[in-house]
CSV table of C-alpha atoms and ligand atoms in Angstrom, one decimal:
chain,number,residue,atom,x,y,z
A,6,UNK,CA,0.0,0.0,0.0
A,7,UNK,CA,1.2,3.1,-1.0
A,8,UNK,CA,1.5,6.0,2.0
A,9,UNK,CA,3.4,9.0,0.3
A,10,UNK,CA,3.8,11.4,-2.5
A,11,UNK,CA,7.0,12.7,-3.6
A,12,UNK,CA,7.5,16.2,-4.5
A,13,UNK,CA,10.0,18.3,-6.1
A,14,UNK,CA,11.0,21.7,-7.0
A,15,UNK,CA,14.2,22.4,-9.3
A,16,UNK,CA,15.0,25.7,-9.0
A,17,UNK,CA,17.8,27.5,-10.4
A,18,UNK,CA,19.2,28.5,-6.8
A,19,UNK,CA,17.7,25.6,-4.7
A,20,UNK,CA,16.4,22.0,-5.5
A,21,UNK,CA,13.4,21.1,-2.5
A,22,UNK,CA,12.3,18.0,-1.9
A,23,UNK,CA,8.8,17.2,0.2
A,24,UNK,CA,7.3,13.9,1.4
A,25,UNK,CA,3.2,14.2,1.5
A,26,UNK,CA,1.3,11.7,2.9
A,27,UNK,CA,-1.9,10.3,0.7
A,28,UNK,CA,-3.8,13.7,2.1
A,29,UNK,CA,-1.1,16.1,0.9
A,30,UNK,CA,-0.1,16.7,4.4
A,31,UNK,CA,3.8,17.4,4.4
A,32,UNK,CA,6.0,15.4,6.6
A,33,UNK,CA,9.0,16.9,5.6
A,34,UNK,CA,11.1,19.1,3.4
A,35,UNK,CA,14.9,19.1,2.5
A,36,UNK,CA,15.9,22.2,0.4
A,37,UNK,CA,19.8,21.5,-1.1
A,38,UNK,CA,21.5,24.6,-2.8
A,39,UNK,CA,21.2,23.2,-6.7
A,40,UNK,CA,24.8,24.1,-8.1
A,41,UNK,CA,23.7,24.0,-11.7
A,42,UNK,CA,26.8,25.2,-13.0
A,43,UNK,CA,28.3,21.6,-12.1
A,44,UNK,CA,25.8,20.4,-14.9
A,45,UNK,CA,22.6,18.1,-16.1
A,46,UNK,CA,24.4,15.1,-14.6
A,47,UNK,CA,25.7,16.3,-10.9
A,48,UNK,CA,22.2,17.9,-10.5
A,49,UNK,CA,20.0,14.6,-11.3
A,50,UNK,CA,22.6,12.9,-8.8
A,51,UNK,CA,21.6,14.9,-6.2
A,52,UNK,CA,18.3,15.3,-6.9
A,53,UNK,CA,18.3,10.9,-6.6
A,54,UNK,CA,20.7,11.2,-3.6
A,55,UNK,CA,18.3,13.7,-2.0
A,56,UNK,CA,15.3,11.5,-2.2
A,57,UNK,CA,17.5,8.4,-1.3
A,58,UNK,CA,18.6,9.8,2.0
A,59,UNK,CA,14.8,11.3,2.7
A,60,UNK,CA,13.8,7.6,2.4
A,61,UNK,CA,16.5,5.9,4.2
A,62,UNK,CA,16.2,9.0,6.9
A,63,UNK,CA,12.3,8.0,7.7
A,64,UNK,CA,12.4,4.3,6.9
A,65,UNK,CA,10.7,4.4,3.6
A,66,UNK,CA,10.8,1.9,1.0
A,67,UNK,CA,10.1,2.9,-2.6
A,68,UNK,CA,7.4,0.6,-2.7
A,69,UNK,CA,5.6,2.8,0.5
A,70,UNK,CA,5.7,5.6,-2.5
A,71,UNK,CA,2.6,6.4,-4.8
A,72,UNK,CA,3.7,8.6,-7.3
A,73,UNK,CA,6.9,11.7,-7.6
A,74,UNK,CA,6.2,14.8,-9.8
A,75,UNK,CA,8.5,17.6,-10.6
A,76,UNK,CA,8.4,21.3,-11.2
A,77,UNK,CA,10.9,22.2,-13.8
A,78,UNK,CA,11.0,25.6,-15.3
A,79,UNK,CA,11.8,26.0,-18.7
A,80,UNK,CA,10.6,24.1,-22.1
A,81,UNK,CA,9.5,21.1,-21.2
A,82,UNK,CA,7.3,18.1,-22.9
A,83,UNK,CA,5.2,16.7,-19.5
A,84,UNK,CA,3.9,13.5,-21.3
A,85,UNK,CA,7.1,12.4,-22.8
A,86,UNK,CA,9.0,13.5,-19.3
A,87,UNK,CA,11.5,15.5,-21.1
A,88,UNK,CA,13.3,18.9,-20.3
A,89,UNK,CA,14.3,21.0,-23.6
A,90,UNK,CA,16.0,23.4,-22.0
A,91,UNK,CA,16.9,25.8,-18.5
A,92,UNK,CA,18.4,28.9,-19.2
A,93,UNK,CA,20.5,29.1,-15.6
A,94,UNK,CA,21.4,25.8,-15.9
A,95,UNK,CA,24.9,25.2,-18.5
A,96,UNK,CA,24.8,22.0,-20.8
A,97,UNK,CA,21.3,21.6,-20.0
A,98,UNK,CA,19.9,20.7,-23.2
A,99,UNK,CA,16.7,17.9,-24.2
A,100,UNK,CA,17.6,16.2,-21.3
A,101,UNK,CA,14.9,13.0,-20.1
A,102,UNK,CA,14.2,13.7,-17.0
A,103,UNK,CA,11.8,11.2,-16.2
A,104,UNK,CA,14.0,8.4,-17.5
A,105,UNK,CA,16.9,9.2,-15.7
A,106,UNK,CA,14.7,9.1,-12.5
A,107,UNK,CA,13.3,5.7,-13.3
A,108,UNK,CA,16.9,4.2,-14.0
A,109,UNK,CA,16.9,4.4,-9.8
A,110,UNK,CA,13.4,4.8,-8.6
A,111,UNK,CA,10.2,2.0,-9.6
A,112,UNK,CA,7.7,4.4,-8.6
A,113,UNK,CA,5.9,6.5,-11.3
A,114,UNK,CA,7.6,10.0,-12.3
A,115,UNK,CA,6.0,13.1,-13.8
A,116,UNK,CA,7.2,16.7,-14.6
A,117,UNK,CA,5.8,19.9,-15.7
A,118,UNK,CA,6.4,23.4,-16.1
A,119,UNK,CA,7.2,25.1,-12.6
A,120,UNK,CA,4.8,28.3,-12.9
A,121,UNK,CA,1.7,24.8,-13.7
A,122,UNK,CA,2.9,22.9,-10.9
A,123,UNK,CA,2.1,26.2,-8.9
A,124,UNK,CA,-1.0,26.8,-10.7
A,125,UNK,CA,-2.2,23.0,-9.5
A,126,UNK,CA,-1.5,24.0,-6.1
A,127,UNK,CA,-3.3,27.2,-6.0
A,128,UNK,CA,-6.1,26.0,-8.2
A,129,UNK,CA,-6.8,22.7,-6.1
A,130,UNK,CA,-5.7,24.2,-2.5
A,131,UNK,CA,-4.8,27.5,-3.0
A,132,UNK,CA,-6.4,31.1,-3.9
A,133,UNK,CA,-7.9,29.9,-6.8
A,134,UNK,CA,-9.9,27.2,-4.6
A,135,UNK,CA,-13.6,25.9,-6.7
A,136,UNK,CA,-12.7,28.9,-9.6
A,137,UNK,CA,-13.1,27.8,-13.1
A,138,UNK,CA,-11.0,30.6,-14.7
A,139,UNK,CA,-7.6,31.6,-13.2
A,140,UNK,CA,-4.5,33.6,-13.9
A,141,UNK,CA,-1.4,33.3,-12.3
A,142,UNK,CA,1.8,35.3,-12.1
A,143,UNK,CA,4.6,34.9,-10.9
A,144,UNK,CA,7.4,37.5,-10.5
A,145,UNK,CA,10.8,36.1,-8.9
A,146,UNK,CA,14.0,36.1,-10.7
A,147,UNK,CA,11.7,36.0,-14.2
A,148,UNK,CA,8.1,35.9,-15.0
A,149,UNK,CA,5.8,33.3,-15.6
A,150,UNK,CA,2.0,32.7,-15.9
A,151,UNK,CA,-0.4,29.6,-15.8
A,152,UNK,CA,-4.0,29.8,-17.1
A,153,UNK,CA,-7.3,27.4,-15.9
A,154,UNK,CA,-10.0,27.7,-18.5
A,155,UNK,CA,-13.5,26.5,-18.1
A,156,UNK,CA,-11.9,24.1,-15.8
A,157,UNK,CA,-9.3,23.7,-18.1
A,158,UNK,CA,-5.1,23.8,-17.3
A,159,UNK,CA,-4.0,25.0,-20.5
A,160,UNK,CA,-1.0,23.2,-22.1
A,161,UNK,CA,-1.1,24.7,-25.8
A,162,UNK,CA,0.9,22.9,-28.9
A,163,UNK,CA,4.0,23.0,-27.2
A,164,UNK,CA,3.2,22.6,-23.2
A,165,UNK,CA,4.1,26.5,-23.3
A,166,UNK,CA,1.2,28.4,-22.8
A,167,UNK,CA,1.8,31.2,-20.5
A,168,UNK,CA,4.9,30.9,-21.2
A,169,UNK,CA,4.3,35.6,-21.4
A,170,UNK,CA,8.3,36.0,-19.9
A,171,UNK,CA,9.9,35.7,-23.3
A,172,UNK,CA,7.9,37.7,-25.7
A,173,UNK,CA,9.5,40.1,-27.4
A,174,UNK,CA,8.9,43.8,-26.1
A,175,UNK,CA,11.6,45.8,-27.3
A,176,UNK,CA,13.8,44.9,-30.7
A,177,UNK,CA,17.3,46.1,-29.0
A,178,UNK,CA,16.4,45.6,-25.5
A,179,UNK,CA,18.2,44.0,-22.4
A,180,UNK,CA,19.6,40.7,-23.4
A,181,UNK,CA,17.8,37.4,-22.3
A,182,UNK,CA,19.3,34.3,-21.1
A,183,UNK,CA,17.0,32.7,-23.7
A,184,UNK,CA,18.9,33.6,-26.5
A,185,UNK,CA,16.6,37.0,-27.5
A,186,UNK,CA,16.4,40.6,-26.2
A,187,UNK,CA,13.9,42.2,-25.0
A,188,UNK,CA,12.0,39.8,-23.4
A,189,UNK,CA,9.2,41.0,-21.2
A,190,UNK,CA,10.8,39.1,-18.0
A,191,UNK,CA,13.8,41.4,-18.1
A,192,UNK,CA,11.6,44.2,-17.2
A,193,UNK,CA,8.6,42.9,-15.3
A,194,UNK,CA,10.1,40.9,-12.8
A,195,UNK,CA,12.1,41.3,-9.2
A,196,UNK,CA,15.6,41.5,-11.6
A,197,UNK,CA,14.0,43.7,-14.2
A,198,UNK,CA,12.7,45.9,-11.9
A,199,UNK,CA,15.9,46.5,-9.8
A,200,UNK,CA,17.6,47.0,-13.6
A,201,UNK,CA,14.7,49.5,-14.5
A,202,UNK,CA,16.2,51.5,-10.8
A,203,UNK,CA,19.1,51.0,-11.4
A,204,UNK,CA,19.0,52.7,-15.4
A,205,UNK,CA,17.3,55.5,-13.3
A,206,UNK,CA,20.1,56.2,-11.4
A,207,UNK,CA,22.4,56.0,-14.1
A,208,UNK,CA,20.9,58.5,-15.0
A,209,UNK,CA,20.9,61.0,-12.4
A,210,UNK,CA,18.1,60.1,-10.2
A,211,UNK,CA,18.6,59.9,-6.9
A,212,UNK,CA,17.1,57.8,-3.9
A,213,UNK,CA,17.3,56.9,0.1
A,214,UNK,CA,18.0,53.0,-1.3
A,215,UNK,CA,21.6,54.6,-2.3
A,216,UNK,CA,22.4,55.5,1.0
A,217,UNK,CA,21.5,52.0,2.5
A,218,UNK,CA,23.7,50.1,0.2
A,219,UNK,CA,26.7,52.6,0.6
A,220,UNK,CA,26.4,54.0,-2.9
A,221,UNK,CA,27.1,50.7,-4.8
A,222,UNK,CA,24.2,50.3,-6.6
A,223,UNK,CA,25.2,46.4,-7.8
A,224,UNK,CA,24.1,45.3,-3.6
A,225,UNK,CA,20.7,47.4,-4.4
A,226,UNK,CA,17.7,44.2,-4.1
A,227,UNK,CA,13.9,43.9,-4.9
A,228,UNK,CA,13.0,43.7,-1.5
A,229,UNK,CA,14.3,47.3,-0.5
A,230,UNK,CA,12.2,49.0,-3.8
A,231,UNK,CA,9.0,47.4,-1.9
A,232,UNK,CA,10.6,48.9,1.5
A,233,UNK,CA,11.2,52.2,0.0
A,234,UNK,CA,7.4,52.0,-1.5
A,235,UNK,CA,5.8,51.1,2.1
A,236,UNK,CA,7.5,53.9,4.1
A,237,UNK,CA,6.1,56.5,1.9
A,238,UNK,CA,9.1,58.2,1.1
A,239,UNK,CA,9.7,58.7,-2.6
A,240,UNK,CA,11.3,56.1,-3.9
A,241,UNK,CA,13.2,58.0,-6.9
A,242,UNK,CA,13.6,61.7,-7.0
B,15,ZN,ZN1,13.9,35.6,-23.1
């Protein structure tokens, strides 16, 4: 009988790993720095050697485990289990994802887009709880959205709908880790907006973040724009 669900989220920074029980109630989570630049093969090790030592740690044999899933940003194909492509991660290129779990684990494995895997939650548990329609956003280090219509995830011809980070804005604008420039995520997003400040200081704009980060504007973070915003004090003058 099968007790637990597996679940995973690869992220360019960190790699966390959660054991559910059958009624999504978490037992535990393990969050491992992900050290992408040691490429595709280190970072499926440790995602394996992760899960191993989660198992051993609590006693769990694989056969105790229903079912793993994945969120991977990027292009991805969910029903073939492959990865096309991460843009912070080097050599990462059409890599299976699924198969190279299932060389060590017996239990089933799925991926999907990160920004859907988040939509899931928030649709089935979340803020978009019994809704038929949602949008969501997300706004980190890029940006991402995930549509439900008429009760509907939508996946589009090539998994990538809401896939909104990467379209094209601006014919010679900031340079994209996808390849293009001008992508829409390297404006709206935590980085793009912290670049957007930045280019205002540049050129000759001044602001109270400058003072907190001793004048070097390259320590200047997201967090202290909303800061500046919530004490009331004009953020750039
Ligand atoms: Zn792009």
């Amino acid at each position: 009988m099968s007790e637990f669900i597996i679940g995973i989220d690869l992220g360019g920074t960190n790699i966390k790993v959660a054991l559910f029980n059958l009624d999504l109630k978490l037992i535990v989570e393990v969050r491992k720095s992900t050290e992408a630049q040691n490429g595709p093969a280190y970072v499926l090790n440790k995602i394996i050697r992760i899960v191993e030592d989660m198992m051993g740690n609590l006693n769990i044999t694989e056969k105790l485990i229903y079912c793993m899933g994945m969120g991977i940003p990027g292009l991805l194909d969910p029903y073939e289990g492959k990865s096309f492509f991460l843009p912070n991660f080097p050599g990462w290129k059409n890599i299976h994802v699924v198969n190279e779990m299932k060389k060590r684990f017996h239990f089933p494995v799925f991926i999907d887009n990160d920004v859907r895997v988040n939509l899931y939650g928030e649709w089935l548990y979340g803020a978009g709880l019994n809704s038929k329609n949602i949008i969501l956003i997300t706004l980190g280090t890029g940006l991402g959205s995930g549509i439900v219509m008429d009760g509907k995830v939508m996946y589009g011809e090539t998994a990538s709908a809401g896939e909104i980070g990467h379209m094209n804005m601006y014919r010679e604008g900031r340079p994209c880790k996808c390849g293009s420039s001008g992508c829409l995520g390297r404006y709206v997003s935590a980085v793009g907006m912290v670049n957007t400040f930045i280019e205002k200081l540049n050129k000759g704009r001044n602001s109270m973040i400058e003072e907190w980060v001793n004048y070097d504007n390259s320590n200047i973070e997201a967090h202290m724009i909303s800061k500046a915003v919530s004490d009331g004090t004009p953020t750039v003058a």
